[in-house]
Amino acid sequence: MALQLGDEAPNFTAETTEGTIDFHKWIDGGWAVLFSHPKDFTPVCTTELGRVAALKPEFDKRGVKVIGLSVDPLGSHAEWAKDIKETQGHALNFPLIGDGDRKVSNLYGMIHPNANDTLTVRSVFVIGPDKKIKLTLTYPASTGRNFDELLRVIDSLQLTAKHKVATPVDWQQGGDVIIVPSVSDEDAKKQFPGGWKTLKPYLRVVQQPK
Ligand code: BEZ
């Protein structure tokens, strides 16, 4: 069965461009993003990996480690890295798994045979400090992902983990948030002494906690 939200992210050992890793040890109690791309030396993937390299400081700021994967071998990743730097202006600054035997791809369901029976699709797994899967995304090979959106989701996930709030549609950092229904008004008074706006008993809007 496909991995679902709340499942533990399966552990594995893998060869990466930055050496051999044990995934759970590599996560090291923090947040992590594991994402696959279909193939080295392809146009959309080249732009995606350059963008992730450019955004690395943003992932670092949030305490999130990033790791990529494709079924291409490590030697190919190393050669392709030169093109990423040349064309995207950012050198790879995070590890890429060489998953030639598809061990990790199969473990995480990253190969969708009815789309392509040999290449990985564009999968994303956001994993929390408890090693549980917090978000999954699957894009087809022809559509590059929006990694700013991924950072926005991580901001929401981290806010929810720290405070008992959820984020509304199109929420951006600094925008109002929602008190989750499981928090009673009585408890909300303690948590949000500045008050909140009740639009409906189930829809209580409050300033984003600091
Ligand atoms: C791409 O990254 O451009 C790509 C990769 C695999 C299939 C199609 C497009």
mmCIF file of C-alpha atoms and ligand atoms in Angstrom:
data_model
loop_
_atom_site.group_PDB
_atom_site.id
_atom_site.type_symbol
_atom_site.label_atom_id
_atom_site.label_comp_id
_atom_site.label_asym_id
_atom_site.label_seq_id
_atom_site.Cartn_x
_atom_site.Cartn_y
_atom_site.Cartn_z
ATOM 1 C CA MET A 1 0.000 0.000 0.000
ATOM 2 C CA ALA A 2 1.210 3.506 -0.738
ATOM 3 C CA LEU A 3 2.794 5.454 2.099
ATOM 4 C CA GLN A 4 0.287 7.712 3.811
ATOM 5 C CA LEU A 5 0.369 10.759 6.050
ATOM 6 C CA GLY A 6 1.233 9.753 9.610
ATOM 7 C CA ASP A 7 3.145 6.627 8.535
ATOM 8 C CA GLU A 8 6.729 6.312 9.682
ATOM 9 C CA ALA A 9 9.106 7.182 6.833
ATOM 10 C CA PRO A 10 10.792 3.841 6.032
ATOM 11 C CA ASN A 11 14.482 3.697 6.833
ATOM 12 C CA PHE A 12 17.125 2.745 4.253
ATOM 13 C CA THR A 13 20.819 2.992 3.567
ATOM 14 C CA ALA A 14 21.844 4.531 0.275
ATOM 15 C CA GLU A 15 24.809 5.811 -1.694
ATOM 16 C CA THR A 16 24.598 9.555 -2.263
ATOM 17 C CA THR A 17 26.749 12.252 -3.837
ATOM 18 C CA GLU A 18 27.798 13.091 -0.261
ATOM 19 C CA GLY A 19 28.587 9.511 0.843
ATOM 20 C CA THR A 20 26.654 6.572 2.268
ATOM 21 C CA ILE A 21 23.750 7.480 4.543
ATOM 22 C CA ASP A 22 21.426 5.709 6.932
ATOM 23 C CA PHE A 23 18.283 7.768 6.328
ATOM 24 C CA HIS A 24 16.967 7.884 9.895
ATOM 25 C CA LYS A 25 20.401 8.785 11.257
ATOM 26 C CA TRP A 26 20.792 11.408 8.545
ATOM 27 C CA ILE A 27 17.433 12.995 9.503
ATOM 28 C CA ASP A 28 18.912 13.251 13.010
ATOM 29 C CA GLY A 29 15.698 14.276 14.770
ATOM 30 C CA GLY A 30 14.993 17.229 12.495
ATOM 31 C CA TRP A 31 12.730 17.893 9.514
ATOM 32 C CA ALA A 32 13.566 16.423 6.107
ATOM 33 C CA VAL A 33 12.428 16.556 2.493
ATOM 34 C CA LEU A 34 13.013 13.506 0.302
ATOM 35 C CA PHE A 35 12.190 14.139 -3.345
ATOM 36 C CA SER A 36 12.629 12.200 -6.562
ATOM 37 C CA HIS A 37 13.196 13.445 -10.090
ATOM 38 C CA PRO A 38 12.763 11.263 -13.197
ATOM 39 C CA LYS A 39 16.158 11.476 -14.873
ATOM 40 C CA ASP A 40 19.503 13.264 -14.966
ATOM 41 C CA PHE A 41 20.342 15.413 -18.003
ATOM 42 C CA THR A 42 16.715 16.341 -18.635
ATOM 43 C CA PRO A 43 15.453 19.907 -18.862
ATOM 44 C CA VAL A 44 12.764 20.207 -16.181
ATOM 45 C CA CYS A 45 14.839 18.282 -13.620
ATOM 46 C CA THR A 46 17.828 20.548 -14.278
ATOM 47 C CA THR A 47 15.737 23.622 -13.430
ATOM 48 C CA GLU A 48 14.247 21.967 -10.348
ATOM 49 C CA LEU A 49 17.571 20.944 -8.833
ATOM 50 C CA GLY A 50 19.022 24.401 -9.478
ATOM 51 C CA ARG A 51 16.049 25.946 -7.695
ATOM 52 C CA VAL A 52 16.381 23.659 -4.675
ATOM 53 C CA ALA A 53 20.093 24.576 -4.485
ATOM 54 C CA ALA A 54 19.163 28.272 -4.588
ATOM 55 C CA LEU A 55 16.589 27.771 -1.815
ATOM 56 C CA LYS A 56 18.925 25.735 0.417
ATOM 57 C CA PRO A 57 19.427 28.672 2.850
ATOM 58 C CA GLU A 58 15.614 28.843 3.246
ATOM 59 C CA PHE A 59 15.437 25.125 4.071
ATOM 60 C CA ASP A 60 18.380 25.547 6.484
ATOM 61 C CA LYS A 61 16.621 28.465 8.221
ATOM 62 C CA ARG A 62 13.690 26.152 8.929
ATOM 63 C CA GLY A 63 15.909 23.297 10.127
ATOM 64 C CA VAL A 64 14.980 21.144 7.130
ATOM 65 C CA LYS A 65 17.444 18.802 5.401
ATOM 66 C CA VAL A 66 16.858 18.135 1.712
ATOM 67 C CA ILE A 67 17.811 15.045 -0.276
ATOM 68 C CA GLY A 68 17.085 14.199 -3.922
ATOM 69 C CA LEU A 69 16.886 10.867 -5.727
ATOM 70 C CA SER A 70 16.739 9.319 -9.161
ATOM 71 C CA VAL A 71 17.494 5.885 -10.563
ATOM 72 C CA ASP A 72 20.583 7.267 -12.305
ATOM 73 C CA PRO A 73 23.987 6.268 -10.892
ATOM 74 C CA LEU A 74 26.184 8.532 -8.778
ATOM 75 C CA GLY A 75 28.656 9.091 -11.634
ATOM 76 C CA SER A 76 25.842 10.507 -13.732
ATOM 77 C CA HIS A 77 24.701 12.789 -10.882
ATOM 78 C CA ALA A 78 28.263 14.134 -10.565
ATOM 79 C CA GLU A 79 28.532 14.875 -14.301
ATOM 80 C CA TRP A 80 25.070 16.447 -14.435
ATOM 81 C CA ALA A 81 25.881 18.642 -11.406
ATOM 82 C CA LYS A 82 28.256 20.620 -13.658
ATOM 83 C CA ASP A 83 25.387 21.434 -16.034
ATOM 84 C CA ILE A 84 23.133 22.469 -13.134
ATOM 85 C CA LYS A 85 25.753 24.920 -11.913
ATOM 86 C CA GLU A 86 26.434 26.228 -15.416
ATOM 87 C CA THR A 87 22.829 26.705 -16.518
ATOM 88 C CA GLN A 88 21.038 27.498 -13.233
ATOM 89 C CA GLY A 89 23.812 29.465 -11.507
ATOM 90 C CA HIS A 90 23.669 27.317 -8.384
ATOM 91 C CA ALA A 91 25.878 24.327 -7.610
ATOM 92 C CA LEU A 92 24.321 21.276 -5.954
ATOM 93 C CA ASN A 93 24.604 21.782 -2.197
ATOM 94 C CA PHE A 94 22.545 18.842 -0.948
ATOM 95 C CA PRO A 95 22.912 15.063 -1.459
ATOM 96 C CA LEU A 96 21.433 13.135 -4.374
ATOM 97 C CA ILE A 97 20.771 9.410 -3.993
ATOM 98 C CA GLY A 98 21.906 7.143 -6.836
ATOM 99 C CA ASP A 99 19.102 4.570 -6.730
ATOM 100 C CA GLY A 100 20.136 2.317 -9.599
ATOM 101 C CA ASP A 101 18.650 -0.778 -7.963
ATOM 102 C CA ARG A 102 15.397 1.146 -7.219
ATOM 103 C CA LYS A 103 15.534 0.085 -3.592
ATOM 104 C CA VAL A 104 14.446 3.461 -2.242
ATOM 105 C CA SER A 105 12.152 4.245 -5.203
ATOM 106 C CA ASN A 106 10.215 1.033 -4.601
ATOM 107 C CA LEU A 107 10.185 1.497 -0.814
ATOM 108 C CA TYR A 108 8.589 4.941 -1.250
ATOM 109 C CA GLY A 109 6.379 4.102 -4.272
ATOM 110 C CA MET A 110 8.176 6.604 -6.497
ATOM 111 C CA ILE A 111 7.777 4.518 -9.671
ATOM 112 C CA HIS A 112 4.261 4.649 -11.103
ATOM 113 C CA PRO A 113 4.328 1.994 -13.846
ATOM 114 C CA ASN A 114 1.282 3.335 -15.678
ATOM 115 C CA ALA A 115 3.063 6.684 -16.065
ATOM 116 C CA ASN A 116 6.526 5.265 -16.715
ATOM 117 C CA ASP A 117 7.749 1.821 -15.721
ATOM 118 C CA THR A 118 11.427 2.704 -15.384
ATOM 119 C CA LEU A 119 11.723 6.304 -14.176
ATOM 120 C CA THR A 120 10.657 7.852 -10.889
ATOM 121 C CA VAL A 121 7.835 10.390 -10.919
ATOM 122 C CA ARG A 122 8.283 13.727 -9.128
ATOM 123 C CA SER A 123 7.524 12.625 -5.565
ATOM 124 C CA VAL A 124 7.965 14.738 -2.445
ATOM 125 C CA PHE A 125 7.884 13.511 1.154
ATOM 126 C CA VAL A 126 8.110 15.965 4.040
ATOM 127 C CA ILE A 127 9.150 14.133 7.195
ATOM 128 C CA GLY A 128 8.861 15.520 10.721
ATOM 129 C CA PRO A 129 11.262 15.189 13.662
ATOM 130 C CA ASP A 130 9.207 12.175 14.813
ATOM 131 C CA LYS A 131 10.100 10.508 11.455
ATOM 132 C CA LYS A 132 6.424 10.529 10.455
ATOM 133 C CA ILE A 133 5.335 11.568 6.972
ATOM 134 C CA LYS A 134 3.682 14.998 7.125
ATOM 135 C CA LEU A 135 3.105 15.661 3.427
ATOM 136 C CA THR A 136 3.255 13.810 0.122
ATOM 137 C CA LEU A 137 3.112 15.278 -3.371
ATOM 138 C CA THR A 138 3.262 13.594 -6.776
ATOM 139 C CA TYR A 139 3.832 15.527 -9.988
ATOM 140 C CA PRO A 140 4.242 14.133 -13.503
ATOM 141 C CA ALA A 141 7.573 14.340 -15.325
ATOM 142 C CA SER A 142 6.352 17.183 -17.525
ATOM 143 C CA THR A 143 5.534 19.597 -14.682
ATOM 144 C CA GLY A 144 8.245 21.221 -12.598
ATOM 145 C CA ARG A 145 7.323 21.662 -8.949
ATOM 146 C CA ASN A 146 6.994 24.970 -7.111
ATOM 147 C CA PHE A 147 9.505 24.788 -4.265
ATOM 148 C CA ASP A 148 8.322 28.113 -2.825
ATOM 149 C CA GLU A 149 5.012 26.335 -2.225
ATOM 150 C CA LEU A 150 6.904 23.553 -0.486
ATOM 151 C CA LEU A 151 8.482 26.115 1.864
ATOM 152 C CA ARG A 152 5.025 27.610 2.490
ATOM 153 C CA VAL A 153 3.687 24.180 3.453
ATOM 154 C CA ILE A 154 6.671 23.556 5.720
ATOM 155 C CA ASP A 155 5.978 26.897 7.453
ATOM 156 C CA SER A 156 2.387 25.773 7.989
ATOM 157 C CA LEU A 157 3.424 22.312 9.250
ATOM 158 C CA GLN A 158 5.936 23.790 11.669
ATOM 159 C CA LEU A 159 3.410 26.336 12.947
ATOM 160 C CA THR A 160 0.870 23.574 13.541
ATOM 161 C CA ALA A 161 3.496 21.478 15.331
ATOM 162 C CA LYS A 162 4.344 24.353 17.706
ATOM 163 C CA HIS A 163 0.944 26.015 18.267
ATOM 164 C CA LYS A 164 -2.529 24.525 17.991
ATOM 165 C CA VAL A 165 -3.373 26.382 14.819
ATOM 166 C CA ALA A 166 -4.144 25.537 11.205
ATOM 167 C CA THR A 167 -3.579 27.765 8.180
ATOM 168 C CA PRO A 168 -6.356 28.879 5.829
ATOM 169 C CA VAL A 169 -6.463 28.814 2.044
ATOM 170 C CA ASP A 170 -3.564 30.634 0.368
ATOM 171 C CA TRP A 171 -2.031 31.471 3.765
ATOM 172 C CA GLN A 172 1.339 33.150 3.676
ATOM 173 C CA GLN A 173 3.842 33.707 6.486
ATOM 174 C CA GLY A 174 2.504 36.470 8.796
ATOM 175 C CA GLY A 175 -1.132 36.034 7.775
ATOM 176 C CA ASP A 176 -3.983 35.239 10.174
ATOM 177 C CA VAL A 177 -4.394 31.591 11.197
ATOM 178 C CA ILE A 178 -7.208 29.397 12.484
ATOM 179 C CA ILE A 179 -7.668 27.950 15.969
ATOM 180 C CA VAL A 180 -8.170 24.206 15.478
ATOM 181 C CA PRO A 181 -11.627 22.875 16.454
ATOM 182 C CA SER A 182 -10.159 20.546 19.117
ATOM 183 C CA VAL A 183 -9.174 23.612 21.213
ATOM 184 C CA SER A 184 -12.088 24.806 23.382
ATOM 185 C CA ASP A 185 -12.820 28.524 23.795
ATOM 186 C CA GLU A 186 -11.698 28.163 27.396
ATOM 187 C CA ASP A 187 -8.289 26.794 26.379
ATOM 188 C CA ALA A 188 -8.045 29.281 23.509
ATOM 189 C CA LYS A 189 -8.352 32.146 26.033
ATOM 190 C CA LYS A 190 -5.182 30.896 27.722
ATOM 191 C CA GLN A 191 -3.334 30.310 24.472
ATOM 192 C CA PHE A 192 -4.429 33.517 22.731
ATOM 193 C CA PRO A 193 -4.872 36.148 25.470
ATOM 194 C CA GLY A 194 -5.064 38.865 22.811
ATOM 195 C CA GLY A 195 -8.353 37.341 21.621
ATOM 196 C CA TRP A 196 -9.602 36.143 18.262
ATOM 197 C CA LYS A 197 -12.444 36.705 15.818
ATOM 198 C CA THR A 198 -15.280 34.151 15.788
ATOM 199 C CA LEU A 199 -16.876 34.059 12.308
ATOM 200 C CA LYS A 200 -18.671 30.799 13.164
ATOM 201 C CA PRO A 201 -18.210 28.686 16.287
ATOM 202 C CA TYR A 202 -15.997 26.383 14.182
ATOM 203 C CA LEU A 203 -14.186 29.217 12.377
ATOM 204 C CA ARG A 204 -12.056 31.220 14.797
ATOM 205 C CA VAL A 205 -9.399 33.464 13.275
ATOM 206 C CA VAL A 206 -6.372 34.689 15.203
ATOM 207 C CA GLN A 207 -3.123 36.530 14.500
ATOM 208 C CA GLN A 208 -0.242 34.216 13.646
ATOM 209 C CA PRO A 209 1.615 33.335 16.875
ATOM 210 C CA LYS A 210 5.200 34.660 16.961
HETATM 211 C C1 BEZ B 1 12.475 16.612 -17.661
HETATM 212 O O1 BEZ B 1 13.029 16.766 -16.579
HETATM 213 O O2 BEZ B 1 12.415 17.526 -18.479
HETATM 214 C C2 BEZ B 1 11.854 15.299 -18.022
HETATM 215 C C3 BEZ B 1 12.295 14.124 -17.428
HETATM 216 C C4 BEZ B 1 11.720 12.927 -17.779
HETATM 217 C C5 BEZ B 1 10.722 12.877 -18.704
HETATM 218 C C6 BEZ B 1 10.263 14.069 -19.278
HETATM 219 C C7 BEZ B 1 10.835 15.287 -18.936
#
